[in-house]
Structure formats: structure tokens, C-alpha cells
Amino acid sequence: MIELIQQISVLDALLSNWDGIVIRMGAPDLWRDRKLATIAQRLLRDSAPEAVNVILDDLFRLVRDTPASEYLQKLIDRSLIKLHPEIFNRTRGDNPAELMFDEAIGQLNNSRGDAGRSLCKAMTERVETCQVSVYFATDRKFLSEDGDGFSGFPDKHITCGIVEVTIPVGIHRMGRVEHRKWWHLLGKKNDPRQYVVLGNVDRMTQEAFSSRLTACSEFSKDLLVFLHGYNVTFEEAARRAAQLAFDVEFNGQVVLFSWPSQGSLSGYFADEERASVSAAHFSSFLHTLEDGPWERVHILAHSMGNRVMLFGLTGNELPNKKIRQVIFAAADIYINTFEQVFPQLKQIKQQYTSYVSKSDRVLILSSIIHKGARIGMSSNPPFTINGMETIDATKSDTSLLGHGYYAETPSVTSDISILINK
């Protein structure tokens, strides 16, 4: 009871004085504002008492690193309510006061939720949109000099660059890549306040790319390399990479490796061939990431992108000795193939995790087409192999196809966040 009242008091103090806190934070800071937006979204999603405590702790640590530190400390000290537990114990017992006590707790819980949502709104007003820098390497052909993306046709060379993706933090929900529905005829398609928007694609040489990535990673120990699946365009892959990095609260640089998927349902078999060819390019790119200030390189692949990752990592030696977490999400890989290749891949320092689902209709269709089960399917029992953890996410997904749960379901996304962050 005391803790509940204390949380309301702190939330109310922050909400009432948020303008003063913002002024004392100083000039806008992209990294700080991005973290602030993430904390606000957590506050909106989870109102359990324990979760609120953790969220407030993170908020205090972030704000205390600004000139607002002293002001915030005095603000919190004034909001502390010093009450003895015996005051509340008197209302408990076999009398009508017990019912009133329970009703009061319910009202206080509602008040805390209202205060949390109001504070979230106030926090996101300062950071209405947030830009996530997505570094990319791709063996897709560039559309044109005047274009802003890449086609589904393969190129013999790897093109590197960076693209800024805007997240509408005020309305963003974990697992969603907000975009204008085709039946919405009004409003701008690229409104950053409503949708996840792809900015200009900036191509650069390998040397300039490495220099830029190194400079931006000076204070980060981690890189996250993301490989998309089948039926994905370059734009869709970049937007998904940004959403995933934002939702898992990744405190490092995200790097997209975009292989030349056709970006269409009918291009399944063409995508299979392109995935096979791209493995060598992916291996070569991983090798270029071995030098740099970061200490760990994590890799997350989805669906058919797992083939690019698996065969790209297989060889006489690991292409990058800094690789730590390797995540197979809904992997569209034939079980017999995986059993033959994985023992060559397994290294002492790496941790391998596979997310599977019994409700993955895309992989069910793939297994029928190929007449062979895929490792991303959860049968009875799900596929396991020595040296890799298998996580059954069947009950976590409620989507129609059940194939994108790794990035669309909060429980699975949170699990991945723990893997790569902690």
C-alpha cells in the first residue's frame, strides 16, 4: 500500500514538473532522446508495480546524467511520503473496513495507471519521432542514380551505406512497423508522426562505411547484424531492422545485411537461389566487421535468411571471432541439412538459439513443398540439437501466418532483448 502511494507521488511529481526537467536537460541529444522514448513506451505497456519501479530507476539514471540531476533529486526528495505501515494495518480485519480498503487499492491502481500514461505522453512530446541509424550491406542491384533503394536482382559486389529510419514513438507499439494501410486514402504515406519512414539511402565506399561505423560505435561494445527473410524488399528490411533495434532497446549499432529477395510471394524459388549465392558475400562482409571498437557481434536471421547465415558462417574457420549470439528465428532450413552443417559451425564461444512455432503456416507450406521438415517448425517434440537452445514460441503468436513472431510478439522480442543485451 505504501509503495503504491509512493509510486503515484513520484509519477505525479515528475508529470507536474516535466517542463522544468526538460529545460534543465540542456540541448537535445539524439541518443538520450531515443532512450527516453523507449522508457516512455515501457511505461505505457507495463503498469505492474515491480515494472514501474524498474522503469523509474532507468529514467532516473538517464536524467541524472544531465544538468537536471540536482533539480531531479530535490524533486524526488520532496515527493517522498514517510508513513508507518501500522497506519494501514489498522484497517484490516473482520469488519466492513476491509472492503473499503480493497476498493481504495483499486482506485489507487487506476490513478497510478493514469499518471503513468500521462507521463508517457509528456515524455514523448519532446521526442515525437526518433531516428534509428541502420547501417547496411547488400548484394542487391541499385535501382538507379535517382532512386532511393535496391532491386531484387543480385549484384556481384557488396554495396554499403546508411539509411535513417524514423520511428513514431508517440504512437509506436512493440512489434509493429507502422505504415499507412492501402485502404487509407487520406494523409501522407511518409508522415513520420504516424509511420515508420525510410529516409534517404546514403551509399558509401567500404572504407567510408567502416570509418563511419567505427566512429558511431566508439562507446558501444555490441553490433547487431540482421538478415531478413523471403518476400522482403530492401525498404521493408530496413524498416524492420530499425523497429527491431528500437523494440529490443539495443544499445549499439544495427547492421542490415539485405540479400536480393524478389519481394513477392511468387518469387519463393528465385529467392532460394539468391539466398544460396549470398552466403559467400555475407561471410566476406562479416570478416570486414572483425576490426573495430566493438567487442561482440550478434547475428539474427529470419526465415530464409537463416540459409544465408548458416552457410555464410560455415567454412574452414569462423569469418568473425567476435560473434557471440547467433539467433535462428523461424528458420526455413531442411532439418537433415542443418544436422549435417551445424557441427561444422559450432564454436566454443558462440551461443546458438532457435525460435520455433507449431503455428508457423509459412514453414508448414515450405515443408510440404520440399517434402521435408524445417527446423523452425515445432513438432512433437520440436527439433533440438546438441549445442543449440530451442525455444518453442507457439503460444506467443496470434498472427494469421504465425511467421513473424520474433519481431511482432512482445514476449519473444523481450526474450531476444535479454539474449543480446544481457
CSV table of C-alpha atoms in Angstrom, one decimal, residues 10 39 54 75 84 89 108 146 185 196 199 224 249 286 294 296 298 330 364 368 374 393-394 415 417:
chain,number,residue,atom,x,y,z
A,10,VAL,CA,6.7,10.2,-7.7
A,39,ILE,CA,11.5,4.2,-21.4
A,54,VAL,CA,12.4,-0.7,-12.8
A,75,LEU,CA,12.0,16.9,-6.7
A,84,HIS,CA,4.4,3.9,9.1
A,89,ASN,CA,-2.7,-2.4,9.4
A,108,LEU,CA,-5.1,3.9,-6.4
A,146,ASP,CA,18.0,8.9,-58.9
A,185,LEU,CA,-6.7,7.2,-48.9
A,196,VAL,CA,7.9,4.1,-39.7
A,199,GLY,CA,14.8,8.3,-45.2
A,224,LEU,CA,23.6,-6.5,-34.2
A,249,GLU,CA,16.4,-1.5,-26.7
A,286,LEU,CA,31.3,-10.5,-41.6
A,294,TRP,CA,33.1,-3.3,-30.6
A,296,ARG,CA,30.7,-8.5,-29.6
A,298,HIS,CA,25.4,-10.7,-32.6
A,330,ALA,CA,11.6,-19.3,-37.7
A,364,ILE,CA,4.3,-25.8,-42.8
A,368,ILE,CA,5.1,-29.6,-47.9
A,374,ARG,CA,12.1,-27.3,-41.3
A,393,ALA,CA,7.2,-19.8,-29.2
A,394,THR,CA,3.9,-21.5,-30.3
A,415,ASP,CA,13.4,-12.7,-24.8
A,417,SER,CA,16.4,-8.5,-26.0
